Amino acid sequence: MMDEQTAWVLALQLVALVSIASAIMLYLLCKIKGNHESGSSELFPGGGKPVVITCCDNAMGLQLAIHLANRGFRVFAGLKNGSTSGSPDDSVPGKVIRAWQKYRESIQGQGNIVPLHLDVTREDLLHESVDIIRAHLPAGEDGIWAVVCTNGITYRGSLTQQDIAHWDALLKTNIIGVLRTARTYQSLLKNSSGRIITIGTTDNMGGGLVAYAASRFAVEGASQALREELFSAGIKVITVNPVGILPELLFCQPKLVKKPETEEVCVEINGCLEYQPQVLSDRAMEILDIALTSREPKNKYKLEYKYKWSRQLNLCQNI
C-alpha cells in the first residue's frame, strides 16, 4: 500500500500539473482573444508599400502621412492646392512635407511622400492622380496597397442656424467624396488586393453636429456595402472610429509652432517642422498600423484620443 507521505507528494504533483495546464490554457485563450480584437497577428511589412491619403490639408491626414512615411511607406499625400508638378504647395501642410522631404534626403531614409494635387469633390483631379501615382510606381507594378479617406469638413451649430449650402458641401466631401475615391482607385487596389480605410462616427461630439453625424453614419453604411461589393475583388474595406476626438480637431488646418522669442518655426528631432494640433495618440497610430498591415484586419477599429476634453476645447479656440 502507498504510505501517507507518498500520497501527499503525488497529490501535490497532480495539483502542480493541473495548475500548469490551466495557465497554458488561459494564455492560449488570451492570445486568441487578442488576435480576434486586433485582426490577425501576422502583419505585412510596410516598407515601400504605396498608400494614398486623400487629404493631408487637415491635422489627421498630415499626422498620418508623416507617420507612415517615417515607417517606410511611399505616401501619396493629397493637397487641395498642391502643384500639378508634384511639389508641395505653400500651405502649412505643404511646408511640413517639404521640410520632411529635405531631411529624408539628407539621411537617405526609405520612406517617401509624393504630394498629389487632389480634391475628392473633383473627378478631374481624382483621375489625374491615378496617372501621377502610376508614374511613381516601380517598373512592373500597377497597384497601391491602401487608400485612407481622411477628407472631411464639419460645421457646428443648431440645425435652424446652419446654411443649407454648408450641408451640401459637407455631404459632398464627407460621403460622396468617399464613393468617388473608392470608384477611382478600385482598379489600382484590385491589382494589389489592397484596402480602403474610411473614417466613421465619433462619440462625444457635443451638440450642433447633426449634418456631420449624418455624413459619418452614411460613411459607415457605405463602407459596409462596399465591403460586400469589393470582397470578390480582394479589396478590404475598414472603418476607423475616433473615440472622444472633436471633429473640429480632426479636420482643422494645422498651424506651425513658433518660438515666442524669435518667431522662428520650431523643428523636431526628425527634421520635420513642428505643427499643431497632432490629434492622434501613439496608441491610435499603432491601431492604424494594424489596420493597414494586418493580413486579416477587422472591419472596424477604434482610435483613442490624444488630449483630454478640456485640452481639445482650448485647441479648438486657437484654430
PDB file of N, CA and C in Angstrom, residues 93-148:
ATOM      1  N   PRO A  93       0.640  72.448 -44.337  1.00  0.00           N
ATOM      2  CA  PRO A  93       0.966  71.044 -44.626  1.00  0.00           C
ATOM      3  C   PRO A  93       2.031  70.902 -45.712  1.00  0.00           C
ATOM      4  N   GLY A  94       1.953  71.764 -46.745  1.00  0.00           N
ATOM      5  CA  GLY A  94       2.949  71.715 -47.804  1.00  0.00           C
ATOM      6  C   GLY A  94       4.345  72.013 -47.286  1.00  0.00           C
ATOM      7  N   LYS A  95       4.464  72.997 -46.408  1.00  0.00           N
ATOM      8  CA  LYS A  95       5.770  73.338 -45.837  1.00  0.00           C
ATOM      9  C   LYS A  95       6.298  72.213 -44.950  1.00  0.00           C
ATOM     10  N   VAL A  96       5.407  71.601 -44.187  1.00  0.00           N
ATOM     11  CA  VAL A  96       5.815  70.484 -43.329  1.00  0.00           C
ATOM     12  C   VAL A  96       6.328  69.327 -44.173  1.00  0.00           C
ATOM     13  N   ILE A  97       5.610  69.018 -45.249  1.00  0.00           N
ATOM     14  CA  ILE A  97       6.023  67.923 -46.124  1.00  0.00           C
ATOM     15  C   ILE A  97       7.348  68.245 -46.800  1.00  0.00           C
ATOM     16  N   ARG A  98       7.520  69.481 -47.254  1.00  0.00           N
ATOM     17  CA  ARG A  98       8.763  69.865 -47.915  1.00  0.00           C
ATOM     18  C   ARG A  98       9.952  69.727 -46.964  1.00  0.00           C
ATOM     19  N   ALA A  99       9.780  70.175 -45.720  1.00  0.00           N
ATOM     20  CA  ALA A  99      10.857  70.058 -44.733  1.00  0.00           C
ATOM     21  C   ALA A  99      11.168  68.590 -44.449  1.00  0.00           C
ATOM     22  N   TRP A 100      10.129  67.773 -44.368  1.00  0.00           N
ATOM     23  CA  TRP A 100      10.347  66.351 -44.139  1.00  0.00           C
ATOM     24  C   TRP A 100      11.119  65.718 -45.301  1.00  0.00           C
ATOM     25  N   GLN A 101      10.745  66.091 -46.526  1.00  0.00           N
ATOM     26  CA  GLN A 101      11.424  65.544 -47.699  1.00  0.00           C
ATOM     27  C   GLN A 101      12.918  65.878 -47.700  1.00  0.00           C
ATOM     28  N   LYS A 102      13.243  67.129 -47.375  1.00  0.00           N
ATOM     29  CA  LYS A 102      14.652  67.543 -47.359  1.00  0.00           C
ATOM     30  C   LYS A 102      15.438  66.769 -46.305  1.00  0.00           C
ATOM     31  N   TYR A 103      14.824  66.606 -45.146  1.00  0.00           N
ATOM     32  CA  TYR A 103      15.505  65.862 -44.092  1.00  0.00           C
ATOM     33  C   TYR A 103      15.695  64.401 -44.506  1.00  0.00           C
ATOM     34  N   ARG A 104      14.666  63.805 -45.111  1.00  0.00           N
ATOM     35  CA  ARG A 104      14.750  62.401 -45.513  1.00  0.00           C
ATOM     36  C   ARG A 104      15.838  62.205 -46.552  1.00  0.00           C
ATOM     37  N   GLU A 105      15.977  63.155 -47.455  1.00  0.00           N
ATOM     38  CA  GLU A 105      17.025  63.065 -48.470  1.00  0.00           C
ATOM     39  C   GLU A 105      18.407  63.129 -47.830  1.00  0.00           C
ATOM     40  N   SER A 106      18.541  63.950 -46.791  1.00  0.00           N
ATOM     41  CA  SER A 106      19.854  64.119 -46.152  1.00  0.00           C
ATOM     42  C   SER A 106      20.313  62.857 -45.426  1.00  0.00           C
ATOM     43  N   ILE A 107      19.369  62.059 -44.944  1.00  0.00           N
ATOM     44  CA  ILE A 107      19.737  60.833 -44.241  1.00  0.00           C
ATOM     45  C   ILE A 107      19.497  59.593 -45.097  1.00  0.00           C
ATOM     46  N   GLN A 108      19.012  59.812 -46.333  1.00  0.00           N
ATOM     47  CA  GLN A 108      18.741  58.721 -47.271  1.00  0.00           C
ATOM     48  C   GLN A 108      17.797  57.688 -46.645  1.00  0.00           C
ATOM     49  N   GLY A 109      16.714  58.188 -46.099  1.00  0.00           N
ATOM     50  CA  GLY A 109      15.728  57.300 -45.490  1.00  0.00           C
ATOM     51  C   GLY A 109      14.905  56.563 -46.534  1.00  0.00           C
ATOM     52  N   GLN A 110      14.189  55.528 -46.104  1.00  0.00           N
ATOM     53  CA  GLN A 110      13.441  54.676 -47.024  1.00  0.00           C
ATOM     54  C   GLN A 110      12.072  55.249 -47.392  1.00  0.00           C
ATOM     55  N   GLY A 111      11.397  55.868 -46.444  1.00  0.00           N
ATOM     56  CA  GLY A 111      10.052  56.361 -46.717  1.00  0.00           C
ATOM     57  C   GLY A 111      10.059  57.517 -47.702  1.00  0.00           C
ATOM     58  N   ASN A 112       8.877  57.830 -48.203  1.00  0.00           N
ATOM     59  CA  ASN A 112       8.778  58.922 -49.173  1.00  0.00           C
ATOM     60  C   ASN A 112       7.372  59.510 -49.117  1.00  0.00           C
ATOM     61  N   ILE A 113       7.280  60.810 -49.418  1.00  0.00           N
ATOM     62  CA  ILE A 113       5.986  61.467 -49.540  1.00  0.00           C
ATOM     63  C   ILE A 113       5.928  62.134 -50.906  1.00  0.00           C
ATOM     64  N   VAL A 114       4.927  61.762 -51.683  1.00  0.00           N
ATOM     65  CA  VAL A 114       4.714  62.352 -53.003  1.00  0.00           C
ATOM     66  C   VAL A 114       3.429  63.177 -52.939  1.00  0.00           C
ATOM     67  N   PRO A 115       3.537  64.509 -52.999  1.00  0.00           N
ATOM     68  CA  PRO A 115       2.326  65.336 -52.954  1.00  0.00           C
ATOM     69  C   PRO A 115       1.469  65.135 -54.199  1.00  0.00           C
ATOM     70  N   LEU A 116       0.156  65.092 -53.977  1.00  0.00           N
ATOM     71  CA  LEU A 116      -0.805  64.979 -55.071  1.00  0.00           C
ATOM     72  C   LEU A 116      -1.734  66.182 -55.044  1.00  0.00           C
ATOM     73  N   HIS A 117      -1.948  66.798 -56.206  1.00  0.00           N
ATOM     74  CA  HIS A 117      -2.987  67.828 -56.298  1.00  0.00           C
ATOM     75  C   HIS A 117      -4.311  67.086 -56.331  1.00  0.00           C
ATOM     76  N   LEU A 118      -5.009  67.035 -55.189  1.00  0.00           N
ATOM     77  CA  LEU A 118      -6.165  66.153 -55.082  1.00  0.00           C
ATOM     78  C   LEU A 118      -7.288  66.801 -54.289  1.00  0.00           C
ATOM     79  N   ASP A 119      -8.472  66.717 -54.830  1.00  0.00           N
ATOM     80  CA  ASP A 119      -9.696  67.158 -54.173  1.00  0.00           C
ATOM     81  C   ASP A 119     -10.758  66.120 -54.516  1.00  0.00           C
ATOM     82  N   VAL A 120     -11.264  65.412 -53.497  1.00  0.00           N
ATOM     83  CA  VAL A 120     -12.174  64.291 -53.766  1.00  0.00           C
ATOM     84  C   VAL A 120     -13.518  64.740 -54.329  1.00  0.00           C
ATOM     85  N   THR A 121     -13.780  66.036 -54.350  1.00  0.00           N
ATOM     86  CA  THR A 121     -15.026  66.518 -54.940  1.00  0.00           C
ATOM     87  C   THR A 121     -14.867  66.811 -56.436  1.00  0.00           C
ATOM     88  N   ARG A 122     -13.652  66.619 -56.956  1.00  0.00           N
ATOM     89  CA  ARG A 122     -13.383  66.910 -58.363  1.00  0.00           C
ATOM     90  C   ARG A 122     -12.932  65.646 -59.087  1.00  0.00           C
ATOM     91  N   GLU A 123     -13.746  65.199 -60.024  1.00  0.00           N
ATOM     92  CA  GLU A 123     -13.441  63.991 -60.788  1.00  0.00           C
ATOM     93  C   GLU A 123     -12.149  64.138 -61.582  1.00  0.00           C
ATOM     94  N   ASP A 124     -11.899  65.339 -62.148  1.00  0.00           N
ATOM     95  CA  ASP A 124     -10.718  65.516 -62.983  1.00  0.00           C
ATOM     96  C   ASP A 124      -9.437  65.303 -62.187  1.00  0.00           C
ATOM     97  N   LEU A 125      -9.380  65.845 -60.973  1.00  0.00           N
ATOM     98  CA  LEU A 125      -8.174  65.689 -60.158  1.00  0.00           C
ATOM     99  C   LEU A 125      -8.007  64.251 -59.681  1.00  0.00           C
ATOM    100  N   LEU A 126      -9.112  63.577 -59.391  1.00  0.00           N
ATOM    101  CA  LEU A 126      -9.022  62.173 -58.995  1.00  0.00           C
ATOM    102  C   LEU A 126      -8.424  61.330 -60.114  1.00  0.00           C
ATOM    103  N   HIS A 127      -8.901  61.525 -61.327  1.00  0.00           N
ATOM    104  CA  HIS A 127      -8.392  60.738 -62.449  1.00  0.00           C
ATOM    105  C   HIS A 127      -6.943  61.116 -62.780  1.00  0.00           C
ATOM    106  N   GLU A 128      -6.614  62.383 -62.673  1.00  0.00           N
ATOM    107  CA  GLU A 128      -5.226  62.801 -62.903  1.00  0.00           C
ATOM    108  C   GLU A 128      -4.294  62.184 -61.873  1.00  0.00           C
ATOM    109  N   SER A 129      -4.772  62.043 -60.643  1.00  0.00           N
ATOM    110  CA  SER A 129      -3.931  61.470 -59.588  1.00  0.00           C
ATOM    111  C   SER A 129      -3.559  60.022 -59.882  1.00  0.00           C
ATOM    112  N   VAL A 130      -4.454  59.294 -60.559  1.00  0.00           N
ATOM    113  CA  VAL A 130      -4.153  57.909 -60.917  1.00  0.00           C
ATOM    114  C   VAL A 130      -2.944  57.855 -61.842  1.00  0.00           C
ATOM    115  N   ASP A 131      -2.892  58.751 -62.820  1.00  0.00           N
ATOM    116  CA  ASP A 131      -1.750  58.789 -63.734  1.00  0.00           C
ATOM    117  C   ASP A 131      -0.468  59.152 -62.997  1.00  0.00           C
ATOM    118  N   ILE A 132      -0.563  60.114 -62.060  1.00  0.00           N
ATOM    119  CA  ILE A 132       0.625  60.518 -61.301  1.00  0.00           C
ATOM    120  C   ILE A 132       1.126  59.361 -60.442  1.00  0.00           C
ATOM    121  N   ILE A 133       0.211  58.664 -59.806  1.00  0.00           N
ATOM    122  CA  ILE A 133       0.594  57.528 -58.966  1.00  0.00           C
ATOM    123  C   ILE A 133       1.292  56.462 -59.797  1.00  0.00           C
ATOM    124  N   ARG A 134       0.705  56.130 -60.938  1.00  0.00           N
ATOM    125  CA  ARG A 134       1.301  55.099 -61.795  1.00  0.00           C
ATOM    126  C   ARG A 134       2.700  55.501 -62.257  1.00  0.00           C
ATOM    127  N   ALA A 135       2.907  56.797 -62.482  1.00  0.00           N
ATOM    128  CA  ALA A 135       4.222  57.265 -62.921  1.00  0.00           C
ATOM    129  C   ALA A 135       5.273  57.119 -61.823  1.00  0.00           C
ATOM    130  N   HIS A 136       4.831  57.081 -60.558  1.00  0.00           N
ATOM    131  CA  HIS A 136       5.774  56.969 -59.444  1.00  0.00           C
ATOM    132  C   HIS A 136       5.945  55.539 -58.931  1.00  0.00           C
ATOM    133  N   LEU A 137       5.210  54.605 -59.494  1.00  0.00           N
ATOM    134  CA  LEU A 137       5.351  53.220 -59.057  1.00  0.00           C
ATOM    135  C   LEU A 137       6.562  52.585 -59.735  1.00  0.00           C
ATOM    136  N   PRO A 138       7.195  51.639 -59.048  1.00  0.00           N
ATOM    137  CA  PRO A 138       8.337  50.934 -59.660  1.00  0.00           C
ATOM    138  C   PRO A 138       7.927  50.212 -60.937  1.00  0.00           C
ATOM    139  N   ALA A 139       8.880  50.007 -61.815  1.00  0.00           N
ATOM    140  CA  ALA A 139       8.605  49.331 -63.082  1.00  0.00           C
ATOM    141  C   ALA A 139       7.984  47.960 -62.829  1.00  0.00           C
ATOM    142  N   GLY A 140       6.928  47.685 -63.563  1.00  0.00           N
ATOM    143  CA  GLY A 140       6.277  46.389 -63.436  1.00  0.00           C
ATOM    144  C   GLY A 140       5.170  46.348 -62.403  1.00  0.00           C
ATOM    145  N   GLU A 141       5.021  47.413 -61.613  1.00  0.00           N
ATOM    146  CA  GLU A 141       3.962  47.459 -60.605  1.00  0.00           C
ATOM    147  C   GLU A 141       2.830  48.369 -61.076  1.00  0.00           C
ATOM    148  N   ASP A 142       1.605  47.966 -60.766  1.00  0.00           N
ATOM    149  CA  ASP A 142       0.448  48.779 -61.142  1.00  0.00           C
ATOM    150  C   ASP A 142      -0.651  48.633 -60.090  1.00  0.00           C
ATOM    151  N   GLY A 143      -0.255  48.815 -58.833  1.00  0.00           N
ATOM    152  CA  GLY A 143      -1.226  48.698 -57.758  1.00  0.00           C
ATOM    153  C   GLY A 143      -0.796  49.495 -56.544  1.00  0.00           C
ATOM    154  N   ILE A 144      -1.757  49.833 -55.714  1.00  0.00           N
ATOM    155  CA  ILE A 144      -1.467  50.529 -54.458  1.00  0.00           C
ATOM    156  C   ILE A 144      -1.968  49.684 -53.299  1.00  0.00           C
ATOM    157  N   TRP A 145      -1.300  49.828 -52.182  1.00  0.00           N
ATOM    158  CA  TRP A 145      -1.615  48.992 -51.028  1.00  0.00           C
ATOM    159  C   TRP A 145      -2.878  49.451 -50.299  1.00  0.00           C
ATOM    160  N   ALA A 146      -3.046  50.762 -50.154  1.00  0.00           N
ATOM    161  CA  ALA A 146      -4.186  51.253 -49.370  1.00  0.00           C
ATOM    162  C   ALA A 146      -4.541  52.672 -49.768  1.00  0.00           C
ATOM    163  N   VAL A 147      -5.811  52.999 -49.551  1.00  0.00           N
ATOM    164  CA  VAL A 147      -6.303  54.374 -49.665  1.00  0.00           C
ATOM    165  C   VAL A 147      -6.951  54.732 -48.332  1.00  0.00           C
ATOM    166  N   VAL A 148      -6.494  55.811 -47.713  1.00  0.00           N
ATOM    167  CA  VAL A 148      -7.054  56.262 -46.444  1.00  0.00           C
ATOM    168  C   VAL A 148      -7.852  57.537 -46.709  1.00  0.00           C
TER     169      VAL A 148
END
